[in-house]
Amino acid sequence: MRAALALHDNDLAVAEPILRSHLKADPFDVTAIRMLAELAGRIGRYKDAETLLRRALELAPEWEAARANLATCLYRQNRPTEAIDELTRLLTDDPDNIAHANLKAAALGRVGGFDEAIALYEQVLKDAPNQPKVWMSYGHMLKTVGRQADGVAAYRRALSIAPALGEVWWSLANLKTVRFGADDLAAMEAALGRDDISDEDRFHLDFALGKAREDLGDHEASFGHYAAGNALRRTKIVYDADETERFVDRSIALFTPEFLAAHRSDGYPAPDPIFIVGMPRAGSTLVEQILSSHSQVEGTSELPDIPALARVEGYPENLATLSAADLRKLGESYLARAAIQRRTDKPYFIDKLPNNWAHTGFIRLILPRAKIIDARRHPLACCFSNFKQHFARGQAFSYDLTDMGRYYRDYLRLIAHFDMADPGAVQRVNYEELVDDLDGQVRALLDALDLPFEEACLRFHETDRAVRTASSEQVRRPIFRDGVDGWRGFDPWLGPLRDALGPLNTA
């Protein structure tokens, strides 16, 4: 009971020793095992939580609460297929459980099961129509498959139930195609003025109002909201720019021309993956949409598999201790994991997780024939576009202008190193050049990838496919120049970014 009260108060330092001491005396107490798993999950130790929950289920196989916790734990470890298996079992015994159905639908979305996820959301909402967060999740899924009007309607339905739910307002703003009216502005301002909303609602509202004021041309008010939203979000995350800089230093030290040449024939030789790396908001979704319009290329998503495989102690230096067989096995493992996301037998597929720039060397070692594309955009335009964006998860560098500038510099520094150490390993696509000369740039890119030119790549906006990123609606329109100079109206407030960019501050 003392441990339960401490967990209730989120006093984990008190709860943990009590639970460990109790389990030492009674290792078969499944309630205590589940509580310790909950504690591990709260601090992000999901693997430990999973081990504890599996032990609890060995002792009590029919315990639904522990199985539901396990499903959540698997989902948070980016193992949606396993989570779906557990949730299917739970829903067989408890078909009306909204929480289980909602999580299963989200997990289905992770593996591309969009139609099944939408059907599941519709069943949940038929039985329980007053669930604003389920309406919001349903809206996310409809947006992903290109049903924008239906998605907007789902978001509006959520707001009719919970008008201060900030994430829904941000979801509407994040479509980039919705213009808020006077009533919307009044509703968001009223919600932000309340003193009973959560911090999460508050920063989502600030990001949404920043977009609304930007659309009206009020850059000062817009920046004020963006700055407030970012500042509050920054208090919720841990990010150390020095750590990123040290990681890049260590990577440059390891991946010398000699080291890369010595491992040239190691790894798994499949040519299937095309990695699009770089900064978020640099045009990677546009490049993906262009390439996915080609008959030989399948677009998947931002896959979590390269960081998951790289996430071991001593990385990246540990790579020097791996044999050719080890590297080959890692390449095979990546392809097996990525196969879950594939829906066609096209010879090539895209992994567009931008943050994989940090793992360029790892990719070269385990998949030496994979193609890597660096999607690049003007530093000020790119960084400010990130500052305006609230990310559902990750991108912890993006909530402070100084952090952002340093991150951009480190990204460029590492890619420049590979341009020197492994010439031709990374192909570059510049967003501004793509906007100015779509035909020429697309032809050059396809040529670099050894793909024949196809006219469909120029009509990328006609390609019907699910898009799971913030640019989902933008890439369903012909190419436009909105993103090229949009940052300039905010230039008076970008001093910290310019200072952090240093020599890259060229405009």
Short mmCIF file of C-alpha atoms in Angstrom, two decimals:
data_model
loop_
_atom_site.label_atom_id
_atom_site.label_comp_id
_atom_site.label_asym_id
_atom_site.label_seq_id
_atom_site.Cartn_x
_atom_site.Cartn_y
_atom_site.Cartn_z
CA MET A 1 0.00 0.00 0.00
CA ARG A 2 2.87 2.39 0.76
CA ALA A 3 4.37 1.66 -2.65
CA ALA A 4 0.99 2.16 -4.33
CA LEU A 5 0.54 5.53 -2.64
CA ALA A 6 4.07 6.55 -3.67
CA LEU A 7 3.32 5.55 -7.29
CA HIS A 8 0.09 7.55 -7.14
CA ASP A 9 2.13 10.60 -6.08
CA ASN A 10 4.80 9.76 -8.72
CA ASP A 11 7.33 9.47 -5.91
CA LEU A 12 9.32 6.76 -7.64
CA ALA A 13 12.37 7.04 -5.38
CA VAL A 14 10.18 5.94 -2.47
CA ALA A 15 8.23 3.27 -4.35
CA GLU A 16 11.15 1.41 -5.94
CA PRO A 17 13.06 0.24 -2.84
CA ILE A 18 9.79 -0.79 -1.16
CA LEU A 19 8.80 -2.93 -4.15
CA ARG A 20 12.25 -4.47 -4.56
CA SER A 21 12.46 -5.35 -0.88
CA HIS A 22 8.97 -6.86 -0.96
CA LEU A 23 9.72 -8.95 -4.07
CA LYS A 24 12.92 -10.23 -2.51
CA ALA A 25 10.79 -11.62 0.31
CA ASP A 26 7.90 -12.72 -1.94
CA PRO A 27 9.07 -13.10 -5.58
CA PHE A 28 5.67 -14.49 -6.66
CA ASP A 29 3.57 -11.43 -5.76
CA VAL A 30 2.22 -10.57 -9.22
CA THR A 31 0.71 -7.28 -8.05
CA ALA A 32 4.09 -6.06 -6.87
CA ILE A 33 5.73 -7.28 -10.09
CA ARG A 34 3.22 -5.30 -12.16
CA MET A 35 3.75 -2.20 -9.99
CA LEU A 36 7.51 -2.41 -10.48
CA ALA A 37 6.91 -2.75 -14.23
CA GLU A 38 4.77 0.38 -14.15
CA LEU A 39 7.57 2.20 -12.36
CA ALA A 40 10.09 1.07 -14.99
CA GLY A 41 7.77 2.21 -17.78
CA ARG A 42 7.38 5.68 -16.25
CA ILE A 43 11.13 6.28 -16.47
CA GLY A 44 11.41 4.85 -19.98
CA ARG A 45 12.94 1.48 -19.06
CA TYR A 46 10.51 -0.35 -21.31
CA LYS A 47 12.64 -3.47 -21.75
CA ASP A 48 12.78 -3.93 -17.98
CA ALA A 49 9.03 -3.31 -17.79
CA GLU A 50 8.44 -5.92 -20.51
CA THR A 51 10.51 -8.54 -18.66
CA LEU A 52 8.57 -7.94 -15.44
CA LEU A 53 5.18 -8.05 -17.18
CA ARG A 54 6.02 -11.30 -18.95
CA ARG A 55 6.96 -12.76 -15.57
CA ALA A 56 3.64 -11.58 -14.11
CA LEU A 57 1.78 -13.24 -17.01
CA GLU A 58 3.70 -16.48 -16.49
CA LEU A 59 2.33 -16.51 -12.96
CA ALA A 60 -1.16 -15.20 -13.89
CA PRO A 61 -1.81 -15.85 -17.62
CA GLU A 62 -5.38 -14.53 -17.54
CA TRP A 63 -4.56 -11.23 -15.86
CA GLU A 64 -5.91 -8.71 -18.37
CA ALA A 65 -4.45 -5.61 -16.71
CA ALA A 66 -0.91 -6.97 -16.97
CA ARG A 67 -1.46 -8.01 -20.59
CA ALA A 68 -2.78 -4.53 -21.42
CA ASN A 69 0.34 -3.03 -19.82
CA LEU A 70 2.48 -5.39 -21.90
CA ALA A 71 0.74 -4.30 -25.11
CA THR A 72 1.39 -0.65 -24.26
CA CYS A 73 5.01 -1.43 -23.44
CA LEU A 74 5.52 -3.20 -26.78
CA TYR A 75 3.88 -0.31 -28.65
CA ARG A 76 6.20 2.18 -26.97
CA GLN A 77 9.19 0.06 -28.03
CA ASN A 78 8.07 0.35 -31.67
CA ARG A 79 7.03 -3.30 -31.80
CA PRO A 80 3.49 -2.78 -33.07
CA THR A 81 3.02 -6.28 -34.52
CA GLU A 82 3.58 -7.88 -31.11
CA ALA A 83 1.36 -5.26 -29.47
CA ILE A 84 -1.42 -6.10 -31.95
CA ASP A 85 -1.19 -9.79 -31.03
CA GLU A 86 -1.65 -9.01 -27.33
CA LEU A 87 -4.48 -6.56 -28.00
CA THR A 88 -6.30 -9.02 -30.26
CA ARG A 89 -6.25 -11.52 -27.41
CA LEU A 90 -7.54 -8.90 -24.98
CA LEU A 91 -10.34 -7.78 -27.32
CA THR A 92 -11.45 -11.37 -27.84
CA ASP A 93 -12.28 -11.53 -24.13
CA ASP A 94 -13.35 -7.89 -23.76
CA PRO A 95 -14.61 -6.67 -27.17
CA ASP A 96 -16.12 -3.44 -25.82
CA ASN A 97 -12.93 -2.13 -24.21
CA ILE A 98 -12.34 1.30 -25.75
CA ALA A 99 -8.75 1.63 -24.52
CA HIS A 100 -7.71 -1.70 -26.05
CA ALA A 101 -9.42 -0.93 -29.36
CA ASN A 102 -7.91 2.57 -29.53
CA LEU A 103 -4.37 1.27 -28.93
CA LYS A 104 -4.85 -1.55 -31.45
CA ALA A 105 -5.97 0.96 -34.08
CA ALA A 106 -2.90 3.10 -33.39
CA ALA A 107 -0.65 0.03 -33.65
CA LEU A 108 -2.31 -0.97 -36.93
CA GLY A 109 -1.50 2.50 -38.25
CA ARG A 110 2.17 1.89 -37.40
CA VAL A 111 2.30 -1.16 -39.69
CA GLY A 112 0.25 0.32 -42.51
CA GLY A 113 -3.05 -1.36 -41.62
CA PHE A 114 -4.95 1.87 -42.19
CA ASP A 115 -8.26 0.44 -43.44
CA GLU A 116 -8.52 -1.95 -40.50
CA ALA A 117 -7.57 0.84 -38.09
CA ILE A 118 -10.24 3.17 -39.51
CA ALA A 119 -12.87 0.44 -39.27
CA LEU A 120 -11.89 -0.18 -35.65
CA TYR A 121 -12.11 3.51 -34.77
CA GLU A 122 -15.53 3.70 -36.42
CA GLN A 123 -16.76 0.76 -34.35
CA VAL A 124 -15.45 2.32 -31.13
CA LEU A 125 -17.07 5.68 -31.92
CA LYS A 126 -20.36 4.03 -32.81
CA ASP A 127 -20.47 2.49 -29.34
CA ALA A 128 -18.92 5.45 -27.48
CA PRO A 129 -19.39 8.66 -29.49
CA ASN A 130 -18.38 11.08 -26.75
CA GLN A 131 -14.67 10.24 -26.68
CA PRO A 132 -12.81 13.33 -27.93
CA LYS A 133 -9.37 11.71 -28.00
CA VAL A 134 -10.69 8.78 -30.03
CA TRP A 135 -12.21 11.26 -32.52
CA MET A 136 -8.79 12.91 -32.66
CA SER A 137 -6.98 9.60 -33.31
CA TYR A 138 -9.57 8.78 -35.96
CA GLY A 139 -8.87 12.15 -37.56
CA HIS A 140 -5.14 11.39 -37.60
CA MET A 141 -5.76 8.14 -39.47
CA LEU A 142 -8.13 9.74 -41.99
CA LYS A 143 -5.54 12.46 -42.66
CA THR A 144 -2.86 9.84 -43.23
CA VAL A 145 -4.83 8.14 -46.02
CA GLY A 146 -5.70 11.44 -47.70
CA ARG A 147 -9.31 11.82 -46.52
CA GLN A 148 -8.69 15.39 -45.41
CA ALA A 149 -12.29 16.61 -45.27
CA ASP A 150 -13.30 13.60 -43.16
CA GLY A 151 -10.28 14.15 -40.95
CA VAL A 152 -11.20 17.79 -40.38
CA ALA A 153 -14.75 16.74 -39.54
CA ALA A 154 -13.41 14.23 -36.98
CA TYR A 155 -11.22 16.91 -35.39
CA ARG A 156 -14.17 19.33 -35.27
CA ARG A 157 -16.29 16.65 -33.60
CA ALA A 158 -13.58 16.22 -30.95
CA LEU A 159 -13.57 19.97 -30.28
CA SER A 160 -17.35 20.03 -29.95
CA ILE A 161 -16.90 17.66 -27.00
CA ALA A 162 -13.69 19.15 -25.54
CA PRO A 163 -13.09 22.70 -26.87
CA ALA A 164 -9.87 23.16 -24.87
CA LEU A 165 -8.19 19.98 -26.16
CA GLY A 166 -5.06 21.63 -27.49
CA GLU A 167 -3.75 18.70 -29.51
CA VAL A 168 -6.84 18.79 -31.73
CA TRP A 169 -6.38 22.49 -32.47
CA TRP A 170 -2.74 21.79 -33.32
CA SER A 171 -3.78 18.83 -35.50
CA LEU A 172 -5.99 21.16 -37.55
CA ALA A 173 -3.19 23.73 -37.81
CA ASN A 174 -0.71 21.00 -38.71
CA LEU A 175 -2.68 20.10 -41.83
CA LYS A 176 -1.14 23.31 -43.22
CA THR A 177 -4.22 23.74 -45.43
CA VAL A 178 -6.81 24.82 -42.83
CA ARG A 179 -7.30 28.55 -42.26
CA PHE A 180 -8.81 29.39 -38.88
CA GLY A 181 -11.73 31.81 -38.77
CA ALA A 182 -12.51 34.46 -36.17
CA ASP A 183 -14.58 32.00 -34.12
CA ASP A 184 -11.66 29.54 -34.06
CA LEU A 185 -9.25 32.24 -32.89
CA ALA A 186 -11.65 33.30 -30.15
CA ALA A 187 -12.11 29.69 -29.01
CA MET A 188 -8.35 29.03 -28.88
CA GLU A 189 -7.65 32.28 -27.03
CA ALA A 190 -10.41 31.49 -24.55
CA ALA A 191 -9.02 27.99 -23.97
CA LEU A 192 -5.50 29.37 -23.51
CA GLY A 193 -6.82 31.89 -20.98
CA ARG A 194 -8.19 29.17 -18.73
CA ASP A 195 -6.21 28.24 -15.64
CA ASP A 196 -7.45 24.65 -15.49
CA ILE A 197 -5.86 23.28 -18.67
CA SER A 198 -2.81 21.03 -18.73
CA ASP A 199 0.62 22.15 -19.90
CA GLU A 200 0.19 19.81 -22.87
CA ASP A 201 -3.01 21.56 -23.91
CA ARG A 202 -1.34 24.92 -23.37
CA PHE A 203 1.69 24.38 -25.61
CA HIS A 204 -0.44 22.75 -28.32
CA LEU A 205 -2.71 25.80 -28.27
CA ASP A 206 0.29 28.12 -28.55
CA PHE A 207 1.61 26.24 -31.57
CA ALA A 208 -1.85 26.36 -33.19
CA LEU A 209 -2.26 30.07 -32.48
CA GLY A 210 1.21 30.71 -33.85
CA LYS A 211 0.12 29.15 -37.13
CA ALA A 212 -3.18 31.05 -37.10
CA ARG A 213 -1.50 34.43 -36.50
CA GLU A 214 1.16 33.65 -39.11
CA ASP A 215 -1.57 33.01 -41.69
CA LEU A 216 -2.95 36.48 -40.88
CA GLY A 217 0.47 38.07 -41.40
CA ASP A 218 0.88 39.07 -37.74
CA HIS A 219 4.46 37.86 -37.35
CA GLU A 220 5.09 39.41 -33.94
CA ALA A 221 2.04 37.81 -32.31
CA SER A 222 2.74 34.59 -34.17
CA PHE A 223 6.34 34.39 -32.94
CA GLY A 224 5.16 35.14 -29.41
CA HIS A 225 2.94 32.05 -29.47
CA TYR A 226 5.60 29.88 -31.10
CA ALA A 227 8.16 31.01 -28.53
CA ALA A 228 5.79 30.34 -25.61
CA GLY A 229 4.85 26.90 -26.91
CA ASN A 230 8.47 25.94 -27.47
CA ALA A 231 9.61 27.24 -24.08
CA LEU A 232 6.97 25.23 -22.25
CA ARG A 233 7.64 22.11 -24.32
CA ARG A 234 11.37 22.46 -23.64
CA THR A 235 10.73 22.10 -19.91
CA LYS A 236 9.28 18.63 -20.53
CA ILE A 237 12.24 17.12 -22.35
CA VAL A 238 15.91 16.40 -21.81
CA TYR A 239 18.29 17.43 -24.56
CA ASP A 240 22.02 18.15 -24.39
CA ALA A 241 23.50 19.84 -27.48
CA ASP A 242 27.00 19.10 -26.16
CA GLU A 243 26.20 15.39 -26.26
CA THR A 244 25.20 15.60 -29.93
CA GLU A 245 28.40 17.48 -30.71
CA ARG A 246 30.49 14.83 -28.92
CA PHE A 247 28.68 12.04 -30.78
CA VAL A 248 29.51 13.66 -34.11
CA ASP A 249 33.14 14.13 -33.04
CA ARG A 250 33.37 10.43 -32.13
CA SER A 251 31.72 9.36 -35.37
CA ILE A 252 34.14 11.43 -37.45
CA ALA A 253 37.06 9.92 -35.53
CA LEU A 254 35.83 6.37 -36.21
CA PHE A 255 34.69 6.55 -39.82
CA THR A 256 37.99 7.39 -41.48
CA PRO A 257 38.50 6.73 -45.20
CA GLU A 258 40.70 3.77 -44.24
CA PHE A 259 38.14 2.26 -41.87
CA LEU A 260 35.33 2.56 -44.40
CA ALA A 261 37.48 1.11 -47.20
CA ALA A 262 38.47 -1.85 -45.02
CA HIS A 263 34.80 -2.74 -44.51
CA ARG A 264 33.62 -2.03 -48.06
CA SER A 265 32.71 -5.65 -48.78
CA ASP A 266 31.19 -6.37 -45.36
CA GLY A 267 27.52 -6.08 -44.46
CA TYR A 268 24.52 -7.37 -46.36
CA PRO A 269 24.69 -6.52 -50.08
CA ALA A 270 20.98 -6.00 -50.77
CA PRO A 271 20.34 -2.77 -52.74
CA ASP A 272 16.70 -2.49 -51.63
CA PRO A 273 16.73 0.42 -49.13
CA ILE A 274 16.79 4.09 -50.07
CA PHE A 275 17.41 6.21 -46.99
CA ILE A 276 16.33 9.86 -46.98
CA VAL A 277 18.16 11.65 -44.16
CA GLY A 278 18.74 15.18 -42.93
CA MET A 279 16.84 17.69 -40.86
CA PRO A 280 13.10 17.33 -40.36
CA ARG A 281 11.10 19.88 -42.39
CA ALA A 282 13.78 19.91 -45.11
CA GLY A 283 11.68 18.43 -47.91
CA SER A 284 12.20 14.74 -47.17
CA THR A 285 8.49 13.93 -47.52
CA LEU A 286 8.47 15.68 -50.90
CA VAL A 287 11.48 13.65 -52.06
CA GLU A 288 9.82 10.49 -50.75
CA GLN A 289 6.58 11.27 -52.59
CA ILE A 290 8.48 11.92 -55.84
CA LEU A 291 10.39 8.65 -55.59
CA SER A 292 7.32 6.68 -54.43
CA SER A 293 5.63 7.73 -57.66
CA HIS A 294 8.20 5.59 -59.52
CA SER A 295 7.10 2.10 -60.54
CA GLN A 296 10.16 0.49 -58.91
CA VAL A 297 10.05 2.28 -55.54
CA GLU A 298 7.79 1.75 -52.53
CA GLY A 299 7.36 4.46 -49.91
CA THR A 300 7.03 3.18 -46.36
CA SER A 301 7.51 5.67 -43.52
CA GLU A 302 9.96 6.97 -40.96
CA LEU A 303 11.11 3.55 -39.78
CA PRO A 304 12.53 3.21 -36.25
CA ASP A 305 14.75 0.25 -37.10
CA ILE A 306 18.19 1.79 -37.75
CA PRO A 307 18.25 3.66 -34.39
CA ALA A 308 16.92 0.54 -32.64
CA LEU A 309 19.70 -1.63 -34.08
CA ALA A 310 22.32 1.01 -33.28
CA ARG A 311 21.13 1.53 -29.71
CA VAL A 312 23.80 -0.51 -27.93
CA GLU A 313 26.38 0.41 -25.33
CA GLY A 314 29.56 1.91 -26.72
CA TYR A 315 28.06 3.00 -30.04
CA PRO A 316 29.55 3.98 -32.45
CA GLU A 317 33.01 2.82 -31.31
CA ASN A 318 31.71 -0.73 -30.77
CA LEU A 319 31.28 -1.06 -34.54
CA ALA A 320 35.05 -1.44 -34.86
CA THR A 321 34.84 -4.72 -32.92
CA LEU A 322 32.23 -6.32 -35.20
CA SER A 323 33.13 -8.97 -37.78
CA ALA A 324 31.95 -9.04 -41.38
CA ALA A 325 29.45 -11.70 -40.33
CA ASP A 326 28.15 -9.48 -37.51
CA LEU A 327 27.64 -6.57 -39.90
CA ARG A 328 25.94 -8.81 -42.45
CA LYS A 329 23.58 -10.10 -39.76
CA LEU A 330 22.69 -6.54 -38.75
CA GLY A 331 21.88 -5.69 -42.38
CA GLU A 332 19.68 -8.77 -42.69
CA SER A 333 17.96 -7.88 -39.41
CA TYR A 334 17.18 -4.38 -40.66
CA LEU A 335 15.57 -5.75 -43.83
CA ALA A 336 13.53 -8.27 -41.84
CA ARG A 337 12.24 -5.54 -39.54
CA ALA A 338 11.50 -3.16 -42.41
CA ALA A 339 9.60 -5.90 -44.26
CA ILE A 340 6.74 -5.49 -41.76
CA GLN A 341 6.04 -2.08 -43.33
CA ARG A 342 6.16 -3.25 -46.93
CA ARG A 343 3.02 -3.77 -49.01
CA THR A 344 4.43 -4.46 -52.51
CA ASP A 345 7.15 -6.47 -54.19
CA LYS A 346 8.81 -3.43 -55.79
CA PRO A 347 12.60 -3.82 -55.80
CA TYR A 348 13.31 -0.68 -53.74
CA PHE A 349 11.76 0.90 -50.67
CA ILE A 350 12.26 4.17 -48.81
CA ASP A 351 13.08 4.72 -45.15
CA LYS A 352 12.74 8.45 -44.57
CA LEU A 353 13.61 8.83 -40.88
CA PRO A 354 15.51 12.16 -41.02
CA ASN A 355 17.56 11.47 -37.90
CA ASN A 356 19.31 8.59 -39.64
CA TRP A 357 21.89 11.18 -40.75
CA ALA A 358 23.57 10.40 -37.44
CA HIS A 359 23.84 6.74 -38.49
CA THR A 360 25.25 7.28 -41.98
CA GLY A 361 28.38 5.29 -41.11
CA PHE A 362 26.38 2.47 -39.55
CA ILE A 363 24.23 2.22 -42.69
CA ARG A 364 27.33 2.11 -44.88
CA LEU A 365 28.74 -0.77 -42.82
CA ILE A 366 25.66 -2.97 -42.63
CA LEU A 367 24.06 -2.15 -46.02
CA PRO A 368 26.88 -1.09 -48.33
CA ARG A 369 24.69 -1.04 -51.47
CA ALA A 370 21.86 1.00 -49.95
CA LYS A 371 21.36 4.49 -51.32
CA ILE A 372 21.46 7.51 -48.96
CA ILE A 373 19.87 10.84 -49.92
CA ASP A 374 20.55 14.00 -47.92
CA ALA A 375 17.47 16.25 -48.20
CA ARG A 376 18.78 19.73 -47.50
CA ARG A 377 17.14 23.12 -47.09
CA HIS A 378 18.32 26.70 -46.40
CA PRO A 379 19.49 26.72 -42.75
CA LEU A 380 17.27 29.57 -41.54
CA ALA A 381 14.21 28.34 -43.44
CA CYS A 382 14.71 24.78 -42.24
CA CYS A 383 15.44 25.58 -38.61
CA PHE A 384 12.59 28.03 -38.23
CA SER A 385 10.21 25.54 -39.86
CA ASN A 386 11.22 23.09 -37.12
CA PHE A 387 10.66 25.75 -34.45
CA LYS A 388 7.09 26.19 -35.70
CA GLN A 389 6.45 22.45 -35.59
CA HIS A 390 5.34 20.47 -32.58
CA PHE A 391 6.45 16.88 -33.03
CA ALA A 392 4.43 14.06 -31.52
CA ARG A 393 7.66 12.47 -30.33
CA GLY A 394 11.40 12.90 -30.79
CA GLN A 395 13.23 15.91 -32.26
CA ALA A 396 14.10 17.18 -28.77
CA PHE A 397 16.59 19.65 -30.29
CA SER A 398 13.81 21.59 -32.01
CA TYR A 399 12.31 23.53 -29.07
CA ASP A 400 15.11 26.06 -28.63
CA LEU A 401 16.65 28.23 -31.36
CA THR A 402 20.19 27.82 -30.05
CA ASP A 403 19.85 24.02 -29.77
CA MET A 404 18.44 24.01 -33.28
CA GLY A 405 21.30 25.93 -34.84
CA ARG A 406 23.88 23.72 -33.15
CA TYR A 407 22.07 20.57 -34.27
CA TYR A 408 21.98 21.80 -37.88
CA ARG A 409 25.71 22.52 -37.75
CA ASP A 410 26.48 19.05 -36.37
CA TYR A 411 24.33 17.41 -39.04
CA LEU A 412 26.15 19.29 -41.82
CA ARG A 413 29.51 18.57 -40.21
CA LEU A 414 28.96 14.80 -40.24
CA ILE A 415 27.58 14.68 -43.78
CA ALA A 416 30.52 16.82 -44.99
CA HIS A 417 32.86 14.29 -43.38
CA PHE A 418 31.30 11.44 -45.35
CA ASP A 419 31.49 13.49 -48.54
CA MET A 420 35.26 13.49 -47.92
CA ALA A 421 35.75 10.02 -46.42
CA ASP A 422 33.36 8.13 -48.70
CA PRO A 423 32.78 10.22 -51.85
CA GLY A 424 29.49 9.54 -53.58
CA ALA A 425 28.03 7.61 -50.64
CA VAL A 426 25.48 10.36 -49.96
CA GLN A 427 23.42 11.95 -52.74
CA ARG A 428 22.19 15.49 -52.11
CA VAL A 429 18.83 17.05 -52.97
CA ASN A 430 18.41 20.76 -52.27
CA TYR A 431 14.85 21.83 -51.53
CA GLU A 432 15.15 25.27 -53.09
CA GLU A 433 16.67 23.84 -56.28
CA LEU A 434 13.89 21.24 -56.42
CA VAL A 435 11.27 24.01 -56.23
CA ASP A 436 13.00 26.05 -58.94
CA ASP A 437 13.76 23.19 -61.35
CA LEU A 438 11.60 20.16 -60.59
CA ASP A 439 12.20 18.43 -63.93
CA GLY A 440 15.98 18.80 -63.92
CA GLN A 441 16.42 17.88 -60.26
CA VAL A 442 14.15 14.82 -60.48
CA ARG A 443 16.00 13.56 -63.55
CA ALA A 444 19.36 14.04 -61.79
CA LEU A 445 18.13 12.24 -58.66
CA LEU A 446 16.75 9.25 -60.57
CA ASP A 447 19.99 9.04 -62.51
CA ALA A 448 22.00 9.02 -59.27
CA LEU A 449 19.81 6.16 -58.02
CA ASP A 450 20.22 4.22 -61.31
CA LEU A 451 16.49 4.48 -61.97
CA PRO A 452 14.98 5.28 -65.38
CA PHE A 453 13.07 8.53 -65.66
CA GLU A 454 9.28 8.23 -65.28
CA GLU A 455 6.87 11.09 -65.89
CA ALA A 456 4.82 10.09 -62.83
CA CYS A 457 7.62 11.39 -60.61
CA LEU A 458 6.85 14.91 -61.83
CA ARG A 459 3.15 14.38 -61.07
CA PHE A 460 3.91 13.16 -57.55
CA HIS A 461 0.87 14.98 -56.12
CA GLU A 462 -1.39 12.57 -58.04
CA THR A 463 0.12 9.52 -56.34
CA ASP A 464 -2.40 7.91 -53.98
CA ARG A 465 -0.59 6.62 -50.91
CA ALA A 466 -0.67 6.99 -47.15
CA VAL A 467 1.63 9.71 -45.79
CA ARG A 468 2.25 9.73 -42.05
CA THR A 469 4.24 12.93 -41.56
CA ALA A 470 3.45 16.59 -40.95
CA SER A 471 3.75 17.29 -44.68
CA SER A 472 1.01 14.83 -45.65
CA GLU A 473 -1.29 17.42 -47.21
CA GLN A 474 1.46 19.53 -48.74
CA VAL A 475 2.76 16.67 -50.91
CA ARG A 476 -0.75 16.08 -52.24
CA ARG A 477 -0.51 19.44 -54.04
CA PRO A 478 1.77 20.52 -56.91
CA ILE A 479 5.10 21.96 -55.82
CA PHE A 480 4.90 25.46 -54.32
CA ARG A 481 7.26 28.15 -53.08
CA ASP A 482 5.57 28.89 -49.74
CA GLY A 483 8.34 27.24 -47.74
CA VAL A 484 11.25 29.05 -49.40
CA ASP A 485 10.99 32.54 -47.90
CA GLY A 486 8.34 32.12 -45.21
CA TRP A 487 10.92 32.58 -42.44
CA ARG A 488 11.87 36.10 -43.49
CA GLY A 489 8.95 37.79 -41.73
CA PHE A 490 10.27 36.36 -38.44
CA ASP A 491 13.88 37.43 -38.97
CA PRO A 492 13.84 40.14 -36.23
CA TRP A 493 13.50 37.39 -33.60
CA LEU A 494 15.96 34.84 -35.01
CA GLY A 495 19.15 36.27 -33.48
CA PRO A 496 19.87 33.22 -31.26
CA LEU A 497 19.47 30.93 -34.27
CA ARG A 498 21.77 33.04 -36.42
CA ASP A 499 24.39 33.09 -33.65
CA ALA A 500 24.22 29.31 -33.22
CA LEU A 501 24.48 28.68 -36.97
CA GLY A 502 27.70 30.69 -37.02
CA PRO A 503 29.36 30.44 -40.44
CA LEU A 504 26.21 28.83 -41.89
CA ASN A 505 24.32 32.09 -41.21
CA THR A 506 24.60 33.33 -44.78
CA ALA A 507 21.28 35.10 -45.45
#
